[in-house]
Amino acid sequence: MGTLNMLGLAKRIGARFLLTSTSEVYGDPLEHPQKETYWGNVNPIGERSCYDEGKRTAETLTMDYHRGDGVEVRIARIFNTYGPRMCLDDGRVVSNFVAQVIRKQPMTVYGDGKQTRSFQYVSDLVNGLVALMDGEHVGPFNLGNPGEFTMLELAEVVKATIDPSATIEFRPNTADDPHMRKPDISKAKELLNWEPKVPLKEGLPLMVNDFRNRILNEDEGKGMK
């Protein structure tokens, strides 16, 4: 509904409209890496479907307004992004691992930890969105870092960055969890002249410093009550 309302506003005032879609439109992909031409493998009645299908519908509305009403639109499919100032407890895997290790808790790994994700630093994403909005191409464009890590590999990077003695706690996997997630960014490279610059081992310490400061302040506040 938010997308529909904003498309109506963009139509009325002649604005260029940006839809920040998601790699979740690919569901649990049968194509690897994922190109923008891939239509996805989404369970329409699963536990994740309200998000997956919501974003897919948002893309549909955006293209309908573009084709039917001439609204100038841009669509970005954003892959996992991390960086400073994220919510400490937003449930995303990088936030979870970093916050857990700083708090001296085990890192929670769901399933066998062999599922893969790609992690882009926030400044790379911002640069990609600016290039998309400044350019003449509608998209959709995958915006993500093609560097692929299993959850266990990510856990090892977090351990090395924060605390080598950190431990892992395995839990049953969540429903419809994608096994693989990696963007093909050839289209963004060619048409937007964009690709990510910040590898995980450079970006992660910047996020860790921010999280550590906020968690320590949070703990001090609890101690004063």
PDB file of C-alpha atoms in Angstrom:
ATOM      1  CA  MET A   1       0.000   0.000   0.000  1.00  0.00           C
ATOM      2  CA  GLY A   2       2.891   2.333   0.729  1.00  0.00           C
ATOM      3  CA  THR A   3       4.325   1.672  -2.736  1.00  0.00           C
ATOM      4  CA  LEU A   4       0.924   2.271  -4.348  1.00  0.00           C
ATOM      5  CA  ASN A   5       0.466   5.574  -2.487  1.00  0.00           C
ATOM      6  CA  MET A   6       3.940   6.804  -3.417  1.00  0.00           C
ATOM      7  CA  LEU A   7       3.495   5.820  -7.067  1.00  0.00           C
ATOM      8  CA  GLY A   8       0.294   7.872  -7.099  1.00  0.00           C
ATOM      9  CA  LEU A   9       2.188  10.824  -5.631  1.00  0.00           C
ATOM     10  CA  ALA A  10       5.024  10.431  -8.166  1.00  0.00           C
ATOM     11  CA  LYS A  11       2.453  10.407 -10.969  1.00  0.00           C
ATOM     12  CA  ARG A  12       0.766  13.592  -9.702  1.00  0.00           C
ATOM     13  CA  ILE A  13       3.923  15.645  -9.250  1.00  0.00           C
ATOM     14  CA  GLY A  14       6.090  14.146 -11.996  1.00  0.00           C
ATOM     15  CA  ALA A  15       8.745  12.726  -9.655  1.00  0.00           C
ATOM     16  CA  ARG A  16      11.279  10.011 -10.414  1.00  0.00           C
ATOM     17  CA  PHE A  17      10.356   7.017  -8.225  1.00  0.00           C
ATOM     18  CA  LEU A  18      12.868   4.628  -6.633  1.00  0.00           C
ATOM     19  CA  LEU A  19      11.705   1.203  -5.484  1.00  0.00           C
ATOM     20  CA  THR A  20      14.162  -0.468  -3.129  1.00  0.00           C
ATOM     21  CA  SER A  21      13.249  -4.073  -3.806  1.00  0.00           C
ATOM     22  CA  THR A  22      15.144  -7.090  -2.514  1.00  0.00           C
ATOM     23  CA  SER A  23      17.013 -10.249  -3.417  1.00  0.00           C
ATOM     24  CA  GLU A  24      14.129 -12.024  -1.644  1.00  0.00           C
ATOM     25  CA  VAL A  25      12.142 -11.745  -4.902  1.00  0.00           C
ATOM     26  CA  TYR A  26      14.279 -14.702  -6.063  1.00  0.00           C
ATOM     27  CA  GLY A  27      13.058 -16.850  -3.155  1.00  0.00           C
ATOM     28  CA  ASP A  28      15.091 -20.046  -2.689  1.00  0.00           C
ATOM     29  CA  PRO A  29      16.750 -19.738  -6.097  1.00  0.00           C
ATOM     30  CA  LEU A  30      17.243 -22.560  -8.568  1.00  0.00           C
ATOM     31  CA  GLU A  31      19.620 -20.310 -10.561  1.00  0.00           C
ATOM     32  CA  HIS A  32      23.037 -19.383  -9.154  1.00  0.00           C
ATOM     33  CA  PRO A  33      24.210 -16.644  -9.189  1.00  0.00           C
ATOM     34  CA  GLN A  34      20.945 -14.789  -9.683  1.00  0.00           C
ATOM     35  CA  LYS A  35      20.469 -12.596 -12.762  1.00  0.00           C
ATOM     36  CA  GLU A  36      17.726  -9.961 -13.033  1.00  0.00           C
ATOM     37  CA  THR A  37      16.085 -12.084 -15.755  1.00  0.00           C
ATOM     38  CA  TYR A  38      15.430 -14.900 -13.235  1.00  0.00           C
ATOM     39  CA  TRP A  39      11.781 -14.971 -12.102  1.00  0.00           C
ATOM     40  CA  GLY A  40      12.461 -16.646  -8.782  1.00  0.00           C
ATOM     41  CA  ASN A  41      11.309 -19.651  -6.773  1.00  0.00           C
ATOM     42  CA  VAL A  42       8.991 -18.295  -4.066  1.00  0.00           C
ATOM     43  CA  ASN A  43       6.512 -20.162  -1.886  1.00  0.00           C
ATOM     44  CA  PRO A  44       3.399 -17.942  -2.101  1.00  0.00           C
ATOM     45  CA  ILE A  45       1.900 -19.313   1.149  1.00  0.00           C
ATOM     46  CA  GLY A  46       5.064 -19.755   3.217  1.00  0.00           C
ATOM     47  CA  GLU A  47       6.184 -18.000   6.388  1.00  0.00           C
ATOM     48  CA  ARG A  48       8.372 -15.584   4.415  1.00  0.00           C
ATOM     49  CA  SER A  49       5.870 -14.972   1.610  1.00  0.00           C
ATOM     50  CA  CYS A  50       4.323 -11.771   3.015  1.00  0.00           C
ATOM     51  CA  TYR A  51       7.721 -10.104   2.518  1.00  0.00           C
ATOM     52  CA  ASP A  52       8.783 -11.927  -0.662  1.00  0.00           C
ATOM     53  CA  GLU A  53       5.463 -11.543  -2.458  1.00  0.00           C
ATOM     54  CA  GLY A  54       4.970  -8.020  -1.082  1.00  0.00           C
ATOM     55  CA  LYS A  55       8.175  -6.908  -2.788  1.00  0.00           C
ATOM     56  CA  ARG A  56       7.336  -8.805  -5.977  1.00  0.00           C
ATOM     57  CA  THR A  57       3.933  -7.082  -6.051  1.00  0.00           C
ATOM     58  CA  ALA A  58       5.626  -3.725  -5.440  1.00  0.00           C
ATOM     59  CA  GLU A  59       7.787  -4.341  -8.514  1.00  0.00           C
ATOM     60  CA  THR A  60       4.629  -5.208 -10.505  1.00  0.00           C
ATOM     61  CA  LEU A  61       2.891  -1.972  -9.437  1.00  0.00           C
ATOM     62  CA  THR A  62       6.000   0.066 -10.225  1.00  0.00           C
ATOM     63  CA  MET A  63       6.270  -1.317 -13.761  1.00  0.00           C
ATOM     64  CA  ASP A  64       2.504  -0.912 -14.334  1.00  0.00           C
ATOM     65  CA  TYR A  65       2.698   2.784 -13.391  1.00  0.00           C
ATOM     66  CA  HIS A  66       5.758   3.138 -15.641  1.00  0.00           C
ATOM     67  CA  ARG A  67       4.140   1.471 -18.659  1.00  0.00           C
ATOM     68  CA  GLY A  68       0.586   2.677 -18.128  1.00  0.00           C
ATOM     69  CA  ASP A  69       1.063   6.195 -16.796  1.00  0.00           C
ATOM     70  CA  GLY A  70       4.581   7.128 -17.919  1.00  0.00           C
ATOM     71  CA  VAL A  71       5.927   7.454 -14.363  1.00  0.00           C
ATOM     72  CA  GLU A  72       9.716   7.551 -14.384  1.00  0.00           C
ATOM     73  CA  VAL A  73      10.816   4.661 -12.166  1.00  0.00           C
ATOM     74  CA  ARG A  74      13.987   2.890 -11.020  1.00  0.00           C
ATOM     75  CA  ILE A  75      14.095  -0.559  -9.384  1.00  0.00           C
ATOM     76  CA  ALA A  76      16.980  -1.817  -7.232  1.00  0.00           C
ATOM     77  CA  ARG A  77      17.085  -5.374  -5.909  1.00  0.00           C
ATOM     78  CA  ILE A  78      19.178  -5.022  -2.776  1.00  0.00           C
ATOM     79  CA  PHE A  79      21.186  -7.953  -1.440  1.00  0.00           C
ATOM     80  CA  ASN A  80      22.329  -8.302   2.194  1.00  0.00           C
ATOM     81  CA  THR A  81      23.798  -4.998   3.380  1.00  0.00           C
ATOM     82  CA  TYR A  82      25.583  -4.203   6.643  1.00  0.00           C
ATOM     83  CA  GLY A  83      27.262  -1.242   8.301  1.00  0.00           C
ATOM     84  CA  PRO A  84      27.208   1.197  11.237  1.00  0.00           C
ATOM     85  CA  ARG A  85      23.949   2.496  12.739  1.00  0.00           C
ATOM     86  CA  MET A  86      21.917  -0.640  12.004  1.00  0.00           C
ATOM     87  CA  CYS A  87      19.480  -1.704  14.711  1.00  0.00           C
ATOM     88  CA  LEU A  88      21.334  -3.790  17.280  1.00  0.00           C
ATOM     89  CA  ASP A  89      18.604  -6.440  17.342  1.00  0.00           C
ATOM     90  CA  ASP A  90      17.136  -6.307  13.837  1.00  0.00           C
ATOM     91  CA  GLY A  91      17.443 -10.059  13.355  1.00  0.00           C
ATOM     92  CA  ARG A  92      19.781  -9.831  10.353  1.00  0.00           C
ATOM     93  CA  VAL A  93      22.633 -12.291  10.441  1.00  0.00           C
ATOM     94  CA  VAL A  94      25.564  -9.823  10.527  1.00  0.00           C
ATOM     95  CA  SER A  95      23.859  -7.730  13.241  1.00  0.00           C
ATOM     96  CA  ASN A  96      23.054 -10.895  15.208  1.00  0.00           C
ATOM     97  CA  PHE A  97      26.584 -12.288  15.087  1.00  0.00           C
ATOM     98  CA  VAL A  98      28.295  -8.977  15.906  1.00  0.00           C
ATOM     99  CA  ALA A  99      25.955  -8.114  18.792  1.00  0.00           C
ATOM    100  CA  GLN A 100      26.098 -11.640  20.206  1.00  0.00           C
ATOM    101  CA  VAL A 101      29.894 -11.791  20.250  1.00  0.00           C
ATOM    102  CA  ILE A 102      30.236  -8.312  21.794  1.00  0.00           C
ATOM    103  CA  ARG A 103      27.733  -9.393  24.486  1.00  0.00           C
ATOM    104  CA  LYS A 104      29.742 -12.610  25.090  1.00  0.00           C
ATOM    105  CA  GLN A 105      26.877 -14.764  23.812  1.00  0.00           C
ATOM    106  CA  PRO A 106      27.162 -17.690  21.372  1.00  0.00           C
ATOM    107  CA  MET A 107      26.495 -16.901  17.714  1.00  0.00           C
ATOM    108  CA  THR A 108      23.183 -18.413  16.616  1.00  0.00           C
ATOM    109  CA  VAL A 109      23.516 -20.480  13.426  1.00  0.00           C
ATOM    110  CA  TYR A 110      20.337 -21.940  11.932  1.00  0.00           C
ATOM    111  CA  GLY A 111      20.498 -25.302  10.186  1.00  0.00           C
ATOM    112  CA  ASP A 112      23.945 -26.621   9.244  1.00  0.00           C
ATOM    113  CA  GLY A 113      25.366 -23.157   8.527  1.00  0.00           C
ATOM    114  CA  LYS A 114      26.218 -24.050   4.935  1.00  0.00           C
ATOM    115  CA  GLN A 115      23.640 -21.714   3.390  1.00  0.00           C
ATOM    116  CA  THR A 116      25.337 -18.804   1.616  1.00  0.00           C
ATOM    117  CA  ARG A 117      24.789 -15.061   1.517  1.00  0.00           C
ATOM    118  CA  SER A 118      26.590 -12.065  -0.003  1.00  0.00           C
ATOM    119  CA  PHE A 119      27.359  -9.012   2.119  1.00  0.00           C
ATOM    120  CA  GLN A 120      27.815  -5.475   0.811  1.00  0.00           C
ATOM    121  CA  TYR A 121      28.944  -2.503   2.862  1.00  0.00           C
ATOM    122  CA  VAL A 122      26.421   0.319   3.133  1.00  0.00           C
ATOM    123  CA  SER A 123      28.516   2.912   1.256  1.00  0.00           C
ATOM    124  CA  ASP A 124      28.653   0.623  -1.785  1.00  0.00           C
ATOM    125  CA  LEU A 125      24.863   0.338  -1.744  1.00  0.00           C
ATOM    126  CA  VAL A 126      24.419   4.123  -1.467  1.00  0.00           C
ATOM    127  CA  ASN A 127      26.750   4.652  -4.422  1.00  0.00           C
ATOM    128  CA  GLY A 128      24.763   2.110  -6.421  1.00  0.00           C
ATOM    129  CA  LEU A 129      21.432   3.785  -5.636  1.00  0.00           C
ATOM    130  CA  VAL A 130      22.816   7.202  -6.601  1.00  0.00           C
ATOM    131  CA  ALA A 131      24.144   5.793  -9.895  1.00  0.00           C
ATOM    132  CA  LEU A 132      20.752   4.203 -10.567  1.00  0.00           C
ATOM    133  CA  MET A 133      18.821   7.426  -9.878  1.00  0.00           C
ATOM    134  CA  ASP A 134      21.260   9.535 -11.894  1.00  0.00           C
ATOM    135  CA  GLY A 135      21.163   7.131 -14.844  1.00  0.00           C
ATOM    136  CA  GLU A 136      18.593   6.529 -17.551  1.00  0.00           C
ATOM    137  CA  HIS A 137      17.903   2.818 -17.008  1.00  0.00           C
ATOM    138  CA  VAL A 138      14.777   1.577 -15.237  1.00  0.00           C
ATOM    139  CA  GLY A 139      16.184  -1.725 -14.002  1.00  0.00           C
ATOM    140  CA  PRO A 140      15.705  -3.881 -12.100  1.00  0.00           C
ATOM    141  CA  PHE A 141      19.343  -3.926 -11.044  1.00  0.00           C
ATOM    142  CA  ASN A 142      20.946  -6.298  -8.563  1.00  0.00           C
ATOM    143  CA  LEU A 143      22.895  -4.223  -6.032  1.00  0.00           C
ATOM    144  CA  GLY A 144      25.035  -6.502  -3.906  1.00  0.00           C
ATOM    145  CA  ASN A 145      28.523  -7.838  -3.343  1.00  0.00           C
ATOM    146  CA  PRO A 146      29.190 -11.066  -5.283  1.00  0.00           C
ATOM    147  CA  GLY A 147      31.563 -12.260  -2.520  1.00  0.00           C
ATOM    148  CA  GLU A 148      29.803 -15.397  -1.213  1.00  0.00           C
ATOM    149  CA  PHE A 149      30.096 -16.706   2.353  1.00  0.00           C
ATOM    150  CA  THR A 150      28.494 -19.595   4.205  1.00  0.00           C
ATOM    151  CA  MET A 151      27.079 -18.715   7.622  1.00  0.00           C
ATOM    152  CA  LEU A 152      29.949 -20.649   9.224  1.00  0.00           C
ATOM    153  CA  GLU A 153      32.502 -18.665   7.199  1.00  0.00           C
ATOM    154  CA  LEU A 154      30.810 -15.425   8.273  1.00  0.00           C
ATOM    155  CA  ALA A 155      30.962 -16.600  11.889  1.00  0.00           C
ATOM    156  CA  GLU A 156      34.717 -17.172  11.541  1.00  0.00           C
ATOM    157  CA  VAL A 157      35.245 -13.658  10.123  1.00  0.00           C
ATOM    158  CA  VAL A 158      33.256 -12.163  13.034  1.00  0.00           C
ATOM    159  CA  LYS A 159      35.265 -14.230  15.524  1.00  0.00           C
ATOM    160  CA  ALA A 160      38.555 -13.078  14.002  1.00  0.00           C
ATOM    161  CA  THR A 161      37.392  -9.449  14.063  1.00  0.00           C
ATOM    162  CA  ILE A 162      36.002  -9.340  17.622  1.00  0.00           C
ATOM    163  CA  ASP A 163      36.851 -12.330  19.812  1.00  0.00           C
ATOM    164  CA  PRO A 164      38.645 -15.549  18.719  1.00  0.00           C
ATOM    165  CA  SER A 165      37.129 -17.388  21.706  1.00  0.00           C
ATOM    166  CA  ALA A 166      33.530 -16.801  20.525  1.00  0.00           C
ATOM    167  CA  THR A 167      31.367 -19.900  20.187  1.00  0.00           C
ATOM    168  CA  ILE A 168      28.529 -21.071  17.918  1.00  0.00           C
ATOM    169  CA  GLU A 169      25.135 -22.445  18.917  1.00  0.00           C
ATOM    170  CA  PHE A 170      23.219 -24.424  16.279  1.00  0.00           C
ATOM    171  CA  ARG A 171      19.433 -24.223  16.084  1.00  0.00           C
ATOM    172  CA  PRO A 172      16.817 -25.748  13.723  1.00  0.00           C
ATOM    173  CA  ASN A 173      16.558 -23.898  10.428  1.00  0.00           C
ATOM    174  CA  THR A 174      13.716 -21.499   9.657  1.00  0.00           C
ATOM    175  CA  ALA A 175      11.077 -22.250   7.013  1.00  0.00           C
ATOM    176  CA  ASP A 176      11.897 -21.622   3.325  1.00  0.00           C
ATOM    177  CA  ASP A 177      15.390 -20.340   4.162  1.00  0.00           C
ATOM    178  CA  PRO A 178      17.222 -19.795   0.845  1.00  0.00           C
ATOM    179  CA  HIS A 179      20.148 -22.186   0.418  1.00  0.00           C
ATOM    180  CA  MET A 180      22.168 -19.866  -1.828  1.00  0.00           C
ATOM    181  CA  ARG A 181      22.185 -16.152  -2.434  1.00  0.00           C
ATOM    182  CA  LYS A 182      24.674 -14.415  -4.730  1.00  0.00           C
ATOM    183  CA  PRO A 183      24.016 -11.546  -7.153  1.00  0.00           C
ATOM    184  CA  ASP A 184      25.102 -11.450 -10.750  1.00  0.00           C
ATOM    185  CA  ILE A 185      25.984  -7.745 -11.058  1.00  0.00           C
ATOM    186  CA  SER A 186      27.005  -7.738 -14.735  1.00  0.00           C
ATOM    187  CA  LYS A 187      24.076  -5.474 -15.645  1.00  0.00           C
ATOM    188  CA  ALA A 188      24.949  -2.861 -12.985  1.00  0.00           C
ATOM    189  CA  LYS A 189      28.610  -2.957 -14.013  1.00  0.00           C
ATOM    190  CA  GLU A 190      27.757  -2.386 -17.671  1.00  0.00           C
ATOM    191  CA  LEU A 191      24.901   0.120 -17.463  1.00  0.00           C
ATOM    192  CA  LEU A 192      25.592   1.942 -14.176  1.00  0.00           C
ATOM    193  CA  ASN A 193      29.379   1.621 -14.133  1.00  0.00           C
ATOM    194  CA  TRP A 194      28.980   0.375 -10.560  1.00  0.00           C
ATOM    195  CA  GLU A 195      30.478  -2.408  -8.498  1.00  0.00           C
ATOM    196  CA  PRO A 196      31.143  -2.750  -4.758  1.00  0.00           C
ATOM    197  CA  LYS A 197      34.576  -1.681  -3.476  1.00  0.00           C
ATOM    198  CA  VAL A 198      34.566  -2.629   0.227  1.00  0.00           C
ATOM    199  CA  PRO A 199      35.329  -6.284   1.104  1.00  0.00           C
ATOM    200  CA  LEU A 200      33.818  -7.827   4.245  1.00  0.00           C
ATOM    201  CA  LYS A 201      37.111  -7.795   6.132  1.00  0.00           C
ATOM    202  CA  GLU A 202      37.362  -4.002   5.675  1.00  0.00           C
ATOM    203  CA  GLY A 203      33.733  -3.093   6.261  1.00  0.00           C
ATOM    204  CA  LEU A 204      33.031  -5.364   9.223  1.00  0.00           C
ATOM    205  CA  PRO A 205      35.429  -3.616  11.690  1.00  0.00           C
ATOM    206  CA  LEU A 206      33.688  -0.270  10.967  1.00  0.00           C
ATOM    207  CA  MET A 207      30.354  -1.825  11.926  1.00  0.00           C
ATOM    208  CA  VAL A 208      31.869  -3.558  14.969  1.00  0.00           C
ATOM    209  CA  ASN A 209      33.240  -0.282  16.372  1.00  0.00           C
ATOM    210  CA  ASP A 210      29.792   1.325  16.143  1.00  0.00           C
ATOM    211  CA  PHE A 211      28.024  -1.689  17.673  1.00  0.00           C
ATOM    212  CA  ARG A 212      30.566  -1.965  20.485  1.00  0.00           C
ATOM    213  CA  ASN A 213      30.131   1.699  21.445  1.00  0.00           C
ATOM    214  CA  ARG A 214      26.345   1.461  21.488  1.00  0.00           C
ATOM    215  CA  ILE A 215      26.211  -1.853  23.353  1.00  0.00           C
ATOM    216  CA  LEU A 216      28.658  -0.610  26.005  1.00  0.00           C
ATOM    217  CA  ASN A 217      26.601   2.579  26.432  1.00  0.00           C
ATOM    218  CA  GLU A 218      23.466   0.455  26.651  1.00  0.00           C
ATOM    219  CA  ASP A 219      25.070  -1.689  29.397  1.00  0.00           C
ATOM    220  CA  GLU A 220      26.251   1.370  31.321  1.00  0.00           C
ATOM    221  CA  GLY A 221      22.709   2.771  31.208  1.00  0.00           C
ATOM    222  CA  LYS A 222      21.317  -0.462  32.653  1.00  0.00           C
ATOM    223  CA  GLY A 223      23.903  -0.330  35.431  1.00  0.00           C
ATOM    224  CA  MET A 224      22.810   3.162  36.454  1.00  0.00           C
ATOM    225  CA  LYS A 225      19.136   2.205  36.924  1.00  0.00           C
TER     226      LYS A 225
END
